Coordinates of C-alpha atoms in Angstrom, one line a residue:
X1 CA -13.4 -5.8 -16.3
X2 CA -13.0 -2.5 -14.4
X3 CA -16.0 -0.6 -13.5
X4 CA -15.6 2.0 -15.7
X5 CA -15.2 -0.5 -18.8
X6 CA -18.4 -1.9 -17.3
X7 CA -20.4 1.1 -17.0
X8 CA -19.4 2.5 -20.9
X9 CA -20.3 -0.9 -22.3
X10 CA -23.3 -0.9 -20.7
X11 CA -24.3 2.4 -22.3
X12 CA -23.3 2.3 -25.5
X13 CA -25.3 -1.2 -25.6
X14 CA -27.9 -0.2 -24.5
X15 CA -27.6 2.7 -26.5
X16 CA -27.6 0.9 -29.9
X17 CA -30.9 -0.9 -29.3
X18 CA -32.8 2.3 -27.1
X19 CA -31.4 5.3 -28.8
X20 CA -33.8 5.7 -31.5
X21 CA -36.4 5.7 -29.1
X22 CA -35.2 7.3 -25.9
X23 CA -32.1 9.3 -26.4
X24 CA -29.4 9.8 -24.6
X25 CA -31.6 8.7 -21.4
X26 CA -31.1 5.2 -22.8
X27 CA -26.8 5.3 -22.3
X28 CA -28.1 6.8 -18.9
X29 CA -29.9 3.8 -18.1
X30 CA -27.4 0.9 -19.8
X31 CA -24.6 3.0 -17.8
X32 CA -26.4 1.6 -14.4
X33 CA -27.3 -1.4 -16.2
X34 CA -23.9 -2.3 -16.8
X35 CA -22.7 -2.3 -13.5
X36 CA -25.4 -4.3 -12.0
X37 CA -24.2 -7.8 -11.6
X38 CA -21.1 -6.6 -10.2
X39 CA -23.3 -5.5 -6.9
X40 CA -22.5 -9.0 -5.7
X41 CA -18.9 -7.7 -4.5
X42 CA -21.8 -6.1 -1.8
X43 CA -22.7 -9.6 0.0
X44 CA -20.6 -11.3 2.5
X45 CA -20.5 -14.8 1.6
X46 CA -19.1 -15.5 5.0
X47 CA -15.5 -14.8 5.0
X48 CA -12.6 -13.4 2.3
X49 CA -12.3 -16.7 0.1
X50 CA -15.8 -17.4 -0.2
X51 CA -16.3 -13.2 -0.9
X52 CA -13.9 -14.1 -3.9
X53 CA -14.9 -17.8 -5.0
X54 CA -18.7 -16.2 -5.4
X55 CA -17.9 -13.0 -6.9
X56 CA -18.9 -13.1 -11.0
X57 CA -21.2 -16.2 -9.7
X58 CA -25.6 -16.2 -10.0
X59 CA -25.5 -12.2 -10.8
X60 CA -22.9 -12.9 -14.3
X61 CA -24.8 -16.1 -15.1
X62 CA -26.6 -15.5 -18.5
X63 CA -29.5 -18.0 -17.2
X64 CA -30.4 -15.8 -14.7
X65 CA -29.8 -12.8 -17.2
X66 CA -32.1 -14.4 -19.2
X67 CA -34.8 -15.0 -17.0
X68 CA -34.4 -11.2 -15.1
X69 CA -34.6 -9.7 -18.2
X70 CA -38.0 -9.6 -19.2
X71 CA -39.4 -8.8 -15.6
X72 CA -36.9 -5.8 -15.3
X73 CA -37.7 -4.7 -19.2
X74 CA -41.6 -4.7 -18.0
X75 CA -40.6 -2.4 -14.9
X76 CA -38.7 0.0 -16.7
X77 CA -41.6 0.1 -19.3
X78 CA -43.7 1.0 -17.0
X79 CA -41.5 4.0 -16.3
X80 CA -41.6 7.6 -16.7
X81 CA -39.1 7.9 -19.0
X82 CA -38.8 4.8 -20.2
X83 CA -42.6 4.7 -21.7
X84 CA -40.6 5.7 -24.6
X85 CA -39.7 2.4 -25.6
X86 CA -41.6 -0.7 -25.8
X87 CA -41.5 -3.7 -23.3
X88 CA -39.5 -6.2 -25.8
X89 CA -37.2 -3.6 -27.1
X90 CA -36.6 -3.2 -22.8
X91 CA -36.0 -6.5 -22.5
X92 CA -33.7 -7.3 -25.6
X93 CA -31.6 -4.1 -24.7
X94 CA -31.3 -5.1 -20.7
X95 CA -30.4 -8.8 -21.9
X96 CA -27.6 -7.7 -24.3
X97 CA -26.7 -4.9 -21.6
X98 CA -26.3 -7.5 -19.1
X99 CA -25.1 -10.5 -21.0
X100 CA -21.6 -8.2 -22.7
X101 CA -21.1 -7.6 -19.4
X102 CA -20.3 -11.0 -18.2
X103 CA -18.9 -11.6 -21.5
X104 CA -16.3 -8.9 -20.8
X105 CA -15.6 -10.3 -17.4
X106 CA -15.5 -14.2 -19.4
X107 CA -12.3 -12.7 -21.6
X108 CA -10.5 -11.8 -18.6
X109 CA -8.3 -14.5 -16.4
X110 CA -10.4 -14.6 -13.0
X111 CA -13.9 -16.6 -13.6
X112 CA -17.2 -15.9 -14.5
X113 CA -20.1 -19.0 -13.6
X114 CA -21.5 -18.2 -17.1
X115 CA -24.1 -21.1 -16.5
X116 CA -25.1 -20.8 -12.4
X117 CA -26.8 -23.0 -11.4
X118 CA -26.0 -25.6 -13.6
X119 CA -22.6 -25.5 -12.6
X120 CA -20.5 -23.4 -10.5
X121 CA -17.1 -23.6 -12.4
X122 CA -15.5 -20.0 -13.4
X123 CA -15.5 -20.4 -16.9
X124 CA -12.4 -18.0 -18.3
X125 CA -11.0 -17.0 -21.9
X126 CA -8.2 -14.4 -21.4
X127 CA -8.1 -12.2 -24.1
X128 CA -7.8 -9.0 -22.2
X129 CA -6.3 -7.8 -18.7
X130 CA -8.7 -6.2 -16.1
X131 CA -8.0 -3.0 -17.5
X132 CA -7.1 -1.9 -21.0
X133 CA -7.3 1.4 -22.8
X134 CA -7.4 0.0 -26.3
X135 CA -10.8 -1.6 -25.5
X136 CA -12.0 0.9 -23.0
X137 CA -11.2 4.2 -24.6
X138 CA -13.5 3.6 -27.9
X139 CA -16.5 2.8 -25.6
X140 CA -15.8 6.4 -23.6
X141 CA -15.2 8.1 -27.5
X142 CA -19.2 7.0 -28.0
X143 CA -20.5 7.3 -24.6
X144 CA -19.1 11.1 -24.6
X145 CA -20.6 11.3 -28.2
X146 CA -24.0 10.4 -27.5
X147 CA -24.4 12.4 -24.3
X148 CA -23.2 15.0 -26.0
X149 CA -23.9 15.1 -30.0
X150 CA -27.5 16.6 -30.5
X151 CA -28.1 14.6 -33.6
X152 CA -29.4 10.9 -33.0
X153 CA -28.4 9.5 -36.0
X154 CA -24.8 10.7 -36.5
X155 CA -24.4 9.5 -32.6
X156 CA -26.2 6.2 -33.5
X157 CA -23.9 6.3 -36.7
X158 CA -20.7 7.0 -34.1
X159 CA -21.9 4.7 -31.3
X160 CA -21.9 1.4 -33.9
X161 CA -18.4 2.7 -35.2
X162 CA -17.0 2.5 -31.6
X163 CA -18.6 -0.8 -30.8
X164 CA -17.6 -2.6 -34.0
X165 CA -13.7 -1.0 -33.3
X166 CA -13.8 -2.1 -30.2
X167 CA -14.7 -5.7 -30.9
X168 CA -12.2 -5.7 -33.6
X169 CA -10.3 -5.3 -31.0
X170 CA -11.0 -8.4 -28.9
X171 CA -10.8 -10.6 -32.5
X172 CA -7.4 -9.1 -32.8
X173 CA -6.6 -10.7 -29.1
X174 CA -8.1 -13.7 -30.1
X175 CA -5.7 -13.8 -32.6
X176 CA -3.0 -12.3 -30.5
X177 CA -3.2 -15.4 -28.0
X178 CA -3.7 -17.8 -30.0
X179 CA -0.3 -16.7 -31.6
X180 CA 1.3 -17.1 -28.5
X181 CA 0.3 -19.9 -26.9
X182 CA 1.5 -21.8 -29.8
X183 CA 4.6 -20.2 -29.3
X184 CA 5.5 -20.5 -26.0
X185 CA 4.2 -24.6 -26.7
X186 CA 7.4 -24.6 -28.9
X187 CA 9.3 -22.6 -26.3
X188 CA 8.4 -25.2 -23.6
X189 CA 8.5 -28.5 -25.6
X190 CA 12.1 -27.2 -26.4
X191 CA 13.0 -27.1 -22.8
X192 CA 11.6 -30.3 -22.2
X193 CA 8.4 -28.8 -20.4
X194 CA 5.0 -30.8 -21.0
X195 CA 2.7 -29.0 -18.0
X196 CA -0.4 -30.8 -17.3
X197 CA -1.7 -27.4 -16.5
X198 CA -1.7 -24.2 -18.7
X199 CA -2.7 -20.5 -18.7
X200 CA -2.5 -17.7 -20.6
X201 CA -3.5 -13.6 -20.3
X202 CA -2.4 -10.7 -21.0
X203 CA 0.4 -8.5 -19.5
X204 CA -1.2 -5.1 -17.8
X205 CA -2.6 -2.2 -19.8
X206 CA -2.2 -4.4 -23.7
X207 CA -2.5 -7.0 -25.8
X208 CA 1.5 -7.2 -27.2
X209 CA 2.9 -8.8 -23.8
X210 CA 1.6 -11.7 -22.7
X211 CA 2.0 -13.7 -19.6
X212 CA 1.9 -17.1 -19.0
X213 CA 1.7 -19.8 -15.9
X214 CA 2.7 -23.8 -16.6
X215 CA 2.3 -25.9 -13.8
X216 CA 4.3 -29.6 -13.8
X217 CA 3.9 -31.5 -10.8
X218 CA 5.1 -29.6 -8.1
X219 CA 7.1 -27.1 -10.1
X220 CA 5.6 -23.6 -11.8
X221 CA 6.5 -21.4 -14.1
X222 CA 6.1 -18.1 -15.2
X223 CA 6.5 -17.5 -19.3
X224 CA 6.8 -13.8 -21.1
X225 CA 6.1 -14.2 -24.3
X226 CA 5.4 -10.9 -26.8
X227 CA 4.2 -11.2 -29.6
X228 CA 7.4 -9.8 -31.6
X229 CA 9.0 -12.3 -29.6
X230 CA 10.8 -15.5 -31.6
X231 CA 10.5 -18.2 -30.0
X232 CA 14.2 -18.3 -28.3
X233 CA 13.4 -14.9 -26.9
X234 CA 10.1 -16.0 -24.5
X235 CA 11.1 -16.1 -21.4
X236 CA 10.2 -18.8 -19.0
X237 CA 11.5 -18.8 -15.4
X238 CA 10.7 -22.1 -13.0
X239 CA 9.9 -22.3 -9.6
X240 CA 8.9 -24.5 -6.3
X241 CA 5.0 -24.9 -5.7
X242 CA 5.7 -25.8 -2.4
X243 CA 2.4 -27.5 -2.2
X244 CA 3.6 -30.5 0.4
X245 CA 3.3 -27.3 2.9
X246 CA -0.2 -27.9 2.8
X247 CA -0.4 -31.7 3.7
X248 CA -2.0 -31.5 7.4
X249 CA -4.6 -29.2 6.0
X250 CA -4.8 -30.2 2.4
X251 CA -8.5 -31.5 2.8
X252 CA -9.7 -28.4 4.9
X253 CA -13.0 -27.2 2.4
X254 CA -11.0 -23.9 2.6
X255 CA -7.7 -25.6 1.0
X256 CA -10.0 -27.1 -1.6
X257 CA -11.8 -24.8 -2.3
X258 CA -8.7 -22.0 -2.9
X259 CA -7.3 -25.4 -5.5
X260 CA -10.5 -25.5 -7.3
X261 CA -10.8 -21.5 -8.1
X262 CA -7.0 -21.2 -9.1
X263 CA -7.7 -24.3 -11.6
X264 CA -4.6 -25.7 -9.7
X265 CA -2.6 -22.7 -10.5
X266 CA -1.3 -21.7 -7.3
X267 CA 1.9 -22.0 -4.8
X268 CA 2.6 -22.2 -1.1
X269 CA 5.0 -20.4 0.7
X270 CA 6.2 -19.4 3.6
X271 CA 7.3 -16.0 5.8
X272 CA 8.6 -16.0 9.7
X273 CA 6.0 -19.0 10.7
X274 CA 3.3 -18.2 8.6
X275 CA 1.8 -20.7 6.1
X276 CA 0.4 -18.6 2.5
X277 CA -1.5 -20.0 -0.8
X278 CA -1.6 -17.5 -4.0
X279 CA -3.5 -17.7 -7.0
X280 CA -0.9 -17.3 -9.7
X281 CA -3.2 -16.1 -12.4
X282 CA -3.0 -12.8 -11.4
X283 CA 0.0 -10.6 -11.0
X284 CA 3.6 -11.5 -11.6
X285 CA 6.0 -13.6 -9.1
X286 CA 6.7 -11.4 -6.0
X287 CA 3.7 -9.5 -6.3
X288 CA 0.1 -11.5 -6.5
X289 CA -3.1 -10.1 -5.4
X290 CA -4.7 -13.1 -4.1
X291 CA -2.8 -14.6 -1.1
X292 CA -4.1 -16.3 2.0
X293 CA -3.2 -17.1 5.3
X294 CA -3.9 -20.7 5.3
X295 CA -1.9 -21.4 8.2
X296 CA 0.6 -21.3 11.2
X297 CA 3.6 -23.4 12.1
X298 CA 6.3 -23.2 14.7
X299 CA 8.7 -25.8 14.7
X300 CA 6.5 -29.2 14.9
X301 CA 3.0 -27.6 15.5
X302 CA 1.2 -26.4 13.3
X303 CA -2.2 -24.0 13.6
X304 CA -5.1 -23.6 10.6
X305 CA -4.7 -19.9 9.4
X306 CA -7.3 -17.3 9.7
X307 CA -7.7 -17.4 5.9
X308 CA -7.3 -13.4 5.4
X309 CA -6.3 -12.3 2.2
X310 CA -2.8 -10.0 1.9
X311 CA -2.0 -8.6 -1.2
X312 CA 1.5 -7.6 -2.7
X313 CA 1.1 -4.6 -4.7
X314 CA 4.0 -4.6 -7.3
X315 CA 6.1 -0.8 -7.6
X316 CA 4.0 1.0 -9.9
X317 CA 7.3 3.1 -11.2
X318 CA 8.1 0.1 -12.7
X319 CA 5.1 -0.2 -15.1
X320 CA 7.4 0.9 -17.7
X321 CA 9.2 -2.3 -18.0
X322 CA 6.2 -3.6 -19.7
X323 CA 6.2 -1.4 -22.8
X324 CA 10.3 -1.8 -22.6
X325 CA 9.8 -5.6 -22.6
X326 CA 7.0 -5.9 -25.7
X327 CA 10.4 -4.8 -28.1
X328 CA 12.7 -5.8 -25.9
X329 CA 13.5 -9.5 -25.0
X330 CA 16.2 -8.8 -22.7
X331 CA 14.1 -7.1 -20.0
X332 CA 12.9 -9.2 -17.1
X333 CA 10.0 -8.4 -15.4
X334 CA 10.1 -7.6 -11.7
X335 CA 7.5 -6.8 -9.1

């Protein structure tokens, strides 16, 4: 999730387990708190894939949540202003503080590695896009309230409100995807689809629009599905992976690497003489945000890229199209 997401969930956790004790100083604190593990976007791994294969990786692990948790509840114990509050009540408000934040991250289509070190894999339940005012906005509503409301309880009373509205609003998108991947299952088997790989998220800014990659061999494609939608209406467009473009580097650790964070969801293409792999989780066709130069041919030769990532940043004056396309099946979705 966005920073600012983040940072409000973080205080208004904290919040509910601190607030009797310590105030508003304890949203203060969860407000830092809450953005802590995403200080791993500070280290360089060693180059631009690695920087994004290790992102949400030992600092979003809830075993190392776990085992931080204690040590930094006994620090901020020892504290000033947070004397306060006792050492366990530290530690059980740092561990939930911590551990909804890598849960929010989990609900969201990149990766988290929920159990580092026991494994590495980005576990991934998409049930919300990066950023989404129907979640965020009822985390702010308390956050505002408790730095501002000079009553404890009826901002205790207003904090719980806004944290039990805004999980509501995740079971809704539980529900919500479920919905549609059953859907668009129809939509495909109609077509005679049957991918051996499939994703689902949500479009930008809701939970009405979803979007949707298949991968089948060495075709993709890219469903729209809303959730007003009958199932003649979703929208599934096909396209080339490409991916024999990457047969004289295909075992690079790179290459592999790139196949094992996408989940296999990805395409090669290429531009003038230049070799790219995206991750098609995230964005739309025309306009992902995770593409790399993986390499370099002219005519029979052919160079190992450099790796950098280029992004396509879609028109933003076209964000409309989203909200037109929730009602409206007959809008297509360009970048």
């Amino acid at each position: 999730m966005d920073s600012l997401t983040q940072a409000a969930l973080g205080g208004v956790v904290t919040y509910a387990v601190l607030g009797p004790s310590l105030g508003r100083r304890a949203a203060i604190y969860g407000m830092a708190l809450g953005t802590l593990p995403d200080l791993d976007v500070l280290i360089d791994f060693g180059g631009p894939i690695e920087n994004m294969t290790h992102h949400r990786g030992f600092s979003h692990s809830v075993l190392v949540q776990t085992a931080v948790s204690p040590i930094l509840g006994w620090l901020f114990s020892q504290t000033k202003g947070g004397r306060g509050a006792s050492f366990s009540r530290w530690s059980i408000a740092i561990f939930f503080c911590l551990i909804t934040h890598s849960l929010a991250d989990f609900f969201t289509v990149y990766g988290t590695q929920l159990l580092w070190p026991l494994t590495d894999h980005p576990f991934a339940h998409a049930i919300l896009f990066i950023i989404d005012p129907a979640y965020t906005v009822p985390l702010i509503v308390a956050l505002i309230g408790i730095l501002t409301i000079q009553n404890r309880g009826v901002a205790q009373t207003l904090n719980l409100s806004m944290l039990t509205l805004s999980t509501m609003y995740l079971i809704w998108s539980v529900g919500a995807k479920s919905m549609i991947d059953q859907h668009v299952q129809f939509a495909l088997n109609a077509r005679g689809i049957h991918p051996d790989v499939y994703e689902s998220a949500p479009a930008p800014l809701n939970t009405l629009l979803w979007r949707a990659v298949a991968i089948e061999e060495d075709t993709y494609y890219e469903i729209w599905a809303s959730v007003f939608d009958a199932v003649d209406d979703i929208q599934v467009r096909q396209f080339d992976r490409s991916s024999t473009l990457l047969n004289p580097i295909e075992n690079h650790p790179s290459v592999r690497r790139l196949q094992w964070f996408t989940k296999d969801q990805y395409k090669v293409w290429q531009k003038d003489d230049v070799i790219y792999l995206s991750d098609l989780r995230m964005g739309i066709e025309g306009a992902y945000v995770f593409n790399f130069e993986v390499g370099r041919r002219s005519g029979e030769t052919f160079k190992l890229g450099n790796f950098n990532q280029v992004s396509q940043r879609p028109d933003l004056k076209r964000l409309p199209m989203i909200w037109e396309r929730i009602f409206d099946p007959s809008v297509t979705i360009e970048p």
